[in-house]
Amino acid sequence: MSITQPLRIMVVDDEPAIVEELAEFLEQLGYGVTACHTTEDALRAFQQDEAIGIVLSDMHMPGLTGVQLMGELARLCRSGRLYETAIFTGSSDKQDVVLALRAGVSDYYQKPVNLDELQAGVKRLQERVEQQMKEQQIRQRIQDLAASLHEMHSDLVPAKPIKTDVQMTTPADVIPEPFDKLSRRQLAVAQLIAKGMTNYQISCELGITENTVKLYVSQILRLTRVHNRTQLALSYPSHA
């Protein structure tokens, strides 16, 4: 789901006229809408379409209530999926609101739904989802960087004239200058660069992340005082 595009909204109500009215209104605002008349359809649609980031549901429907539906969505969705929910109800019983808020529903509307209020509310829900997505992406980048730094920290021992997973073919496995300055893992990366492999291919070959490969490449170029990958491949000793 892209944070630059409007999230898809799922509208759930057993009254077709209400679903049609809300869907038409939201589509005019530029949102994609999934219309559902039963909770069974809603559960199925939510699982099948990861683009759904906002769920608007009636409170009282045959089968599951709106709050029960939200609980089922939370149970069924994959870990890390982000979405926001709101309930609308025709009942004047404040207990509906209390139950919805206790269940983690972000907002509620009284029927008949005020469309101006709905527009403002959907915008708030969209902004919340997009902010959560940005924070999730930042956390993932931090985790990737931490993993890369950990891999590199564990590989600080300078290279010795031994065979790595990628075998050298120079006589007696002697490591010539300036490659003798490289650690074992840096040397393995340099050998694969010389074979013409991409960062992705190297990451698969050595079982490390692509971000880690990029960091190794940067280090290798600095330590060998070579300007780019092409020069590195040309200056590397004969390889198989």
Short mmCIF file of N, CA, C and O in Angstrom, two decimals, residues 16-100:
data_model
loop_
_atom_site.label_atom_id
_atom_site.label_comp_id
_atom_site.label_asym_id
_atom_site.label_seq_id
_atom_site.Cartn_x
_atom_site.Cartn_y
_atom_site.Cartn_z
N PRO A 16 -28.50 -1.83 1.88
CA PRO A 16 -27.86 -1.50 0.61
C PRO A 16 -27.91 -0.01 0.27
O PRO A 16 -26.94 0.53 -0.30
N ALA A 17 -28.99 0.69 0.63
CA ALA A 17 -29.11 2.11 0.29
C ALA A 17 -28.03 2.93 0.99
O ALA A 17 -27.47 3.87 0.41
N ILE A 18 -27.73 2.57 2.24
CA ILE A 18 -26.71 3.30 2.98
C ILE A 18 -25.33 3.03 2.39
O ILE A 18 -24.51 3.95 2.21
N VAL A 19 -25.06 1.78 2.08
CA VAL A 19 -23.77 1.43 1.47
C VAL A 19 -23.59 2.18 0.15
O VAL A 19 -22.52 2.74 -0.12
N GLU A 20 -24.64 2.20 -0.66
CA GLU A 20 -24.56 2.86 -1.96
C GLU A 20 -24.31 4.37 -1.80
O GLU A 20 -23.47 4.95 -2.51
N GLU A 21 -25.00 4.99 -0.85
CA GLU A 21 -24.83 6.43 -0.64
C GLU A 21 -23.41 6.77 -0.18
O GLU A 21 -22.77 7.68 -0.71
N LEU A 22 -22.93 6.03 0.80
CA LEU A 22 -21.60 6.31 1.34
C LEU A 22 -20.50 5.99 0.31
O LEU A 22 -19.53 6.74 0.19
N ALA A 23 -20.69 4.90 -0.41
CA ALA A 23 -19.70 4.53 -1.42
C ALA A 23 -19.61 5.59 -2.51
O ALA A 23 -18.51 5.98 -2.93
N GLU A 24 -20.74 6.05 -2.97
CA GLU A 24 -20.77 7.08 -4.01
C GLU A 24 -20.10 8.36 -3.52
O GLU A 24 -19.32 8.99 -4.24
N PHE A 25 -20.40 8.74 -2.29
CA PHE A 25 -19.81 9.96 -1.73
C PHE A 25 -18.29 9.85 -1.62
O PHE A 25 -17.56 10.76 -2.01
N LEU A 26 -17.81 8.74 -1.12
CA LEU A 26 -16.37 8.54 -0.93
C LEU A 26 -15.64 8.44 -2.27
O LEU A 26 -14.51 8.92 -2.41
N GLU A 27 -16.28 7.82 -3.24
CA GLU A 27 -15.66 7.72 -4.57
C GLU A 27 -15.53 9.10 -5.21
O GLU A 27 -14.56 9.38 -5.91
N GLN A 28 -16.50 9.97 -4.97
CA GLN A 28 -16.41 11.34 -5.48
C GLN A 28 -15.24 12.10 -4.85
O GLN A 28 -14.70 13.03 -5.45
N LEU A 29 -14.85 11.68 -3.65
CA LEU A 29 -13.70 12.30 -2.99
C LEU A 29 -12.37 11.73 -3.50
O LEU A 29 -11.31 12.21 -3.11
N GLY A 30 -12.45 10.70 -4.33
CA GLY A 30 -11.24 10.13 -4.91
C GLY A 30 -10.79 8.82 -4.29
O GLY A 30 -9.74 8.29 -4.66
N TYR A 31 -11.56 8.28 -3.36
CA TYR A 31 -11.19 7.02 -2.73
C TYR A 31 -11.72 5.82 -3.52
O TYR A 31 -12.79 5.89 -4.12
N GLY A 32 -10.97 4.74 -3.46
CA GLY A 32 -11.51 3.47 -3.92
C GLY A 32 -12.35 2.89 -2.80
O GLY A 32 -11.97 2.98 -1.63
N VAL A 33 -13.48 2.30 -3.13
CA VAL A 33 -14.39 1.80 -2.10
C VAL A 33 -14.75 0.35 -2.37
O VAL A 33 -15.05 -0.03 -3.50
N THR A 34 -14.72 -0.44 -1.32
CA THR A 34 -15.21 -1.81 -1.35
C THR A 34 -16.51 -1.85 -0.55
O THR A 34 -16.51 -1.54 0.65
N ALA A 35 -17.62 -2.17 -1.20
CA ALA A 35 -18.93 -2.16 -0.56
C ALA A 35 -19.32 -3.57 -0.14
O ALA A 35 -19.26 -4.51 -0.96
N CYS A 36 -19.71 -3.73 1.12
CA CYS A 36 -20.10 -5.05 1.63
C CYS A 36 -21.44 -4.94 2.37
O CYS A 36 -21.64 -4.01 3.18
N HIS A 37 -22.32 -5.90 2.11
CA HIS A 37 -23.64 -5.90 2.74
C HIS A 37 -23.73 -6.91 3.88
O HIS A 37 -24.75 -6.95 4.59
N THR A 38 -22.70 -7.75 4.04
CA THR A 38 -22.68 -8.72 5.13
C THR A 38 -21.30 -8.73 5.75
O THR A 38 -20.30 -8.37 5.11
N THR A 39 -21.23 -9.17 7.00
CA THR A 39 -19.93 -9.27 7.67
C THR A 39 -19.07 -10.36 7.03
O THR A 39 -17.85 -10.25 7.02
N GLU A 40 -19.72 -11.40 6.50
CA GLU A 40 -18.96 -12.46 5.83
C GLU A 40 -18.23 -11.90 4.60
O GLU A 40 -17.05 -12.20 4.37
N ASP A 41 -18.95 -11.09 3.82
CA ASP A 41 -18.32 -10.46 2.65
C ASP A 41 -17.17 -9.54 3.09
O ASP A 41 -16.13 -9.46 2.43
N ALA A 42 -17.38 -8.84 4.20
CA ALA A 42 -16.36 -7.90 4.68
C ALA A 42 -15.09 -8.64 5.09
O ALA A 42 -13.98 -8.21 4.76
N LEU A 43 -15.24 -9.73 5.80
CA LEU A 43 -14.07 -10.51 6.23
C LEU A 43 -13.31 -11.04 5.03
O LEU A 43 -12.07 -11.00 4.98
N ARG A 44 -14.05 -11.52 4.03
CA ARG A 44 -13.42 -12.06 2.83
C ARG A 44 -12.68 -10.96 2.06
O ARG A 44 -11.53 -11.14 1.64
N ALA A 45 -13.34 -9.84 1.88
CA ALA A 45 -12.75 -8.74 1.11
C ALA A 45 -11.51 -8.19 1.80
O ALA A 45 -10.50 -7.89 1.15
N PHE A 46 -11.56 -8.07 3.11
CA PHE A 46 -10.42 -7.53 3.86
C PHE A 46 -9.19 -8.41 3.73
O PHE A 46 -8.07 -7.92 3.59
N GLN A 47 -9.40 -9.72 3.75
CA GLN A 47 -8.28 -10.64 3.62
C GLN A 47 -7.71 -10.65 2.21
O GLN A 47 -6.50 -10.84 2.01
N GLN A 48 -8.58 -10.44 1.23
CA GLN A 48 -8.14 -10.52 -0.16
C GLN A 48 -7.51 -9.24 -0.68
O GLN A 48 -6.75 -9.27 -1.65
N ASP A 49 -7.81 -8.11 -0.05
CA ASP A 49 -7.36 -6.82 -0.57
C ASP A 49 -6.55 -6.07 0.49
O ASP A 49 -7.09 -5.45 1.39
N GLU A 50 -5.22 -6.11 0.35
CA GLU A 50 -4.33 -5.43 1.30
C GLU A 50 -4.41 -3.91 1.18
O GLU A 50 -3.88 -3.20 2.02
N ALA A 51 -5.03 -3.40 0.12
CA ALA A 51 -5.13 -1.96 -0.05
C ALA A 51 -6.16 -1.33 0.88
O ALA A 51 -6.16 -0.12 1.07
N ILE A 52 -7.03 -2.14 1.46
CA ILE A 52 -8.04 -1.60 2.37
C ILE A 52 -7.35 -1.11 3.63
O ILE A 52 -6.76 -1.90 4.38
N GLY A 53 -7.42 0.21 3.86
CA GLY A 53 -6.75 0.79 5.02
C GLY A 53 -7.70 1.47 5.98
O GLY A 53 -7.30 1.90 7.05
N ILE A 54 -8.98 1.57 5.59
CA ILE A 54 -9.99 2.16 6.47
C ILE A 54 -11.25 1.30 6.38
O ILE A 54 -11.68 0.95 5.28
N VAL A 55 -11.81 0.96 7.53
CA VAL A 55 -13.03 0.15 7.57
C VAL A 55 -14.11 0.94 8.29
O VAL A 55 -13.94 1.36 9.44
N LEU A 56 -15.23 1.18 7.59
CA LEU A 56 -16.39 1.85 8.16
C LEU A 56 -17.52 0.84 8.25
O LEU A 56 -17.92 0.27 7.23
N SER A 57 -18.02 0.61 9.44
CA SER A 57 -19.02 -0.45 9.60
C SER A 57 -20.19 0.00 10.47
O SER A 57 -20.03 0.77 11.42
N ASP A 58 -21.38 -0.51 10.10
CA ASP A 58 -22.55 -0.31 10.95
C ASP A 58 -22.35 -1.10 12.24
O ASP A 58 -21.62 -2.10 12.28
N MET A 59 -23.00 -0.66 13.29
CA MET A 59 -22.88 -1.34 14.58
C MET A 59 -23.74 -2.58 14.66
O MET A 59 -23.30 -3.64 15.07
N HIS A 60 -25.03 -2.45 14.26
CA HIS A 60 -25.96 -3.55 14.43
C HIS A 60 -26.31 -4.17 13.08
O HIS A 60 -26.95 -3.55 12.24
N MET A 61 -25.84 -5.42 12.89
CA MET A 61 -26.08 -6.17 11.65
C MET A 61 -26.37 -7.61 11.99
O MET A 61 -25.98 -8.09 13.07
N PRO A 62 -27.00 -8.33 11.07
CA PRO A 62 -27.19 -9.77 11.30
C PRO A 62 -25.84 -10.47 11.38
O PRO A 62 -24.89 -10.10 10.68
N GLY A 63 -25.74 -11.44 12.24
CA GLY A 63 -24.46 -12.14 12.40
C GLY A 63 -23.60 -11.41 13.42
O GLY A 63 -23.94 -11.35 14.60
N LEU A 64 -22.52 -10.82 12.97
CA LEU A 64 -21.62 -10.10 13.86
C LEU A 64 -22.04 -8.65 14.03
O LEU A 64 -22.56 -8.04 13.09
N THR A 65 -21.82 -8.10 15.21
CA THR A 65 -21.97 -6.66 15.38
C THR A 65 -20.75 -5.97 14.77
O THR A 65 -19.75 -6.62 14.44
N GLY A 66 -20.82 -4.66 14.65
CA GLY A 66 -19.67 -3.93 14.12
C GLY A 66 -18.43 -4.13 14.97
O GLY A 66 -17.32 -4.31 14.45
N VAL A 67 -18.58 -4.13 16.29
CA VAL A 67 -17.45 -4.34 17.19
C VAL A 67 -16.89 -5.75 17.03
O VAL A 67 -15.66 -5.95 16.99
N GLN A 68 -17.76 -6.74 16.92
CA GLN A 68 -17.30 -8.11 16.72
C GLN A 68 -16.57 -8.25 15.38
O GLN A 68 -15.57 -8.97 15.27
N LEU A 69 -17.07 -7.56 14.36
CA LEU A 69 -16.41 -7.58 13.06
C LEU A 69 -14.99 -7.03 13.18
O LEU A 69 -14.05 -7.61 12.64
N MET A 70 -14.83 -5.91 13.89
CA MET A 70 -13.50 -5.32 14.06
C MET A 70 -12.56 -6.30 14.77
O MET A 70 -11.38 -6.40 14.45
N GLY A 71 -13.11 -7.03 15.74
CA GLY A 71 -12.30 -8.02 16.44
C GLY A 71 -11.84 -9.14 15.52
O GLY A 71 -10.69 -9.59 15.60
N GLU A 72 -12.72 -9.58 14.63
CA GLU A 72 -12.36 -10.62 13.67
C GLU A 72 -11.32 -10.14 12.67
O GLU A 72 -10.41 -10.87 12.29
N LEU A 73 -11.46 -8.88 12.23
CA LEU A 73 -10.47 -8.32 11.30
C LEU A 73 -9.09 -8.30 11.95
O LEU A 73 -8.09 -8.64 11.32
N ALA A 74 -9.05 -7.88 13.22
CA ALA A 74 -7.77 -7.82 13.93
C ALA A 74 -7.17 -9.22 14.09
O ALA A 74 -5.95 -9.39 14.00
N ARG A 75 -8.02 -10.21 14.29
CA ARG A 75 -7.54 -11.59 14.46
C ARG A 75 -7.00 -12.16 13.15
O ARG A 75 -6.02 -12.90 13.14
N LEU A 76 -7.65 -11.81 12.05
CA LEU A 76 -7.32 -12.42 10.77
C LEU A 76 -6.19 -11.71 10.02
O LEU A 76 -5.53 -12.32 9.18
N CYS A 77 -5.98 -10.43 10.30
CA CYS A 77 -5.02 -9.69 9.48
C CYS A 77 -3.59 -10.13 9.80
O CYS A 77 -3.28 -10.54 10.91
N ARG A 78 -2.74 -10.00 8.80
CA ARG A 78 -1.33 -10.38 8.98
C ARG A 78 -0.64 -9.40 9.92
O ARG A 78 -1.05 -8.26 10.08
N SER A 79 0.43 -9.87 10.52
CA SER A 79 1.21 -9.01 11.41
C SER A 79 1.80 -7.83 10.63
O SER A 79 2.34 -8.00 9.54
N GLY A 80 1.66 -6.65 11.20
CA GLY A 80 2.23 -5.46 10.56
C GLY A 80 1.28 -4.73 9.63
O GLY A 80 1.61 -3.64 9.17
N ARG A 81 0.10 -5.31 9.37
CA ARG A 81 -0.84 -4.61 8.49
C ARG A 81 -1.45 -3.44 9.25
O ARG A 81 -1.88 -3.56 10.39
N LEU A 82 -1.52 -2.28 8.59
CA LEU A 82 -2.01 -1.06 9.23
C LEU A 82 -3.36 -0.66 8.64
O LEU A 82 -3.52 -0.61 7.42
N TYR A 83 -4.30 -0.35 9.51
CA TYR A 83 -5.61 0.14 9.08
C TYR A 83 -6.29 0.81 10.26
O TYR A 83 -5.90 0.64 11.40
N GLU A 84 -7.31 1.61 9.96
CA GLU A 84 -8.09 2.29 10.99
C GLU A 84 -9.56 1.96 10.80
O GLU A 84 -9.99 1.61 9.68
N THR A 85 -10.34 2.08 11.87
CA THR A 85 -11.74 1.68 11.83
C THR A 85 -12.65 2.74 12.43
O THR A 85 -12.24 3.54 13.27
N ALA A 86 -13.89 2.74 11.97
CA ALA A 86 -14.92 3.62 12.52
C ALA A 86 -16.27 2.90 12.47
O ALA A 86 -16.50 2.06 11.60
N ILE A 87 -17.13 3.25 13.41
CA ILE A 87 -18.46 2.63 13.53
C ILE A 87 -19.52 3.71 13.34
O ILE A 87 -19.37 4.85 13.77
N PHE A 88 -20.62 3.35 12.66
CA PHE A 88 -21.79 4.23 12.67
C PHE A 88 -23.00 3.44 13.18
O PHE A 88 -23.10 2.24 12.94
N THR A 89 -23.86 4.13 13.90
CA THR A 89 -24.98 3.46 14.55
C THR A 89 -26.23 4.33 14.53
O THR A 89 -26.14 5.56 14.60
N GLY A 90 -27.37 3.68 14.41
CA GLY A 90 -28.65 4.39 14.46
C GLY A 90 -29.24 4.39 15.85
O GLY A 90 -30.28 4.99 16.09
N SER A 91 -28.56 3.71 16.79
CA SER A 91 -29.06 3.62 18.15
C SER A 91 -28.63 4.84 18.96
O SER A 91 -27.56 5.39 18.75
N SER A 92 -29.46 5.23 19.88
CA SER A 92 -29.12 6.34 20.77
C SER A 92 -28.46 5.84 22.06
O SER A 92 -28.15 6.62 22.95
N ASP A 93 -28.27 4.53 22.14
CA ASP A 93 -27.67 3.92 23.32
C ASP A 93 -26.17 4.23 23.36
O ASP A 93 -25.41 3.81 22.49
N LYS A 94 -25.76 4.97 24.36
CA LYS A 94 -24.35 5.35 24.47
C LYS A 94 -23.44 4.15 24.72
O LYS A 94 -22.23 4.21 24.53
N GLN A 95 -24.06 3.04 25.11
CA GLN A 95 -23.26 1.84 25.34
C GLN A 95 -22.59 1.38 24.05
O GLN A 95 -21.51 0.79 24.08
N ASP A 96 -23.24 1.64 22.92
CA ASP A 96 -22.62 1.31 21.63
C ASP A 96 -21.28 2.02 21.47
O ASP A 96 -20.29 1.42 21.04
N VAL A 97 -21.27 3.28 21.80
CA VAL A 97 -20.05 4.08 21.67
C VAL A 97 -18.97 3.56 22.62
O VAL A 97 -17.81 3.42 22.25
N VAL A 98 -19.39 3.26 23.86
CA VAL A 98 -18.44 2.76 24.86
C VAL A 98 -17.81 1.45 24.38
O VAL A 98 -16.59 1.26 24.45
N LEU A 99 -18.64 0.54 23.88
CA LEU A 99 -18.14 -0.74 23.40
C LEU A 99 -17.17 -0.55 22.23
O LEU A 99 -16.13 -1.22 22.15
N ALA A 100 -17.53 0.35 21.32
CA ALA A 100 -16.69 0.59 20.15
C ALA A 100 -15.33 1.14 20.54
O ALA A 100 -14.29 0.68 20.06
#
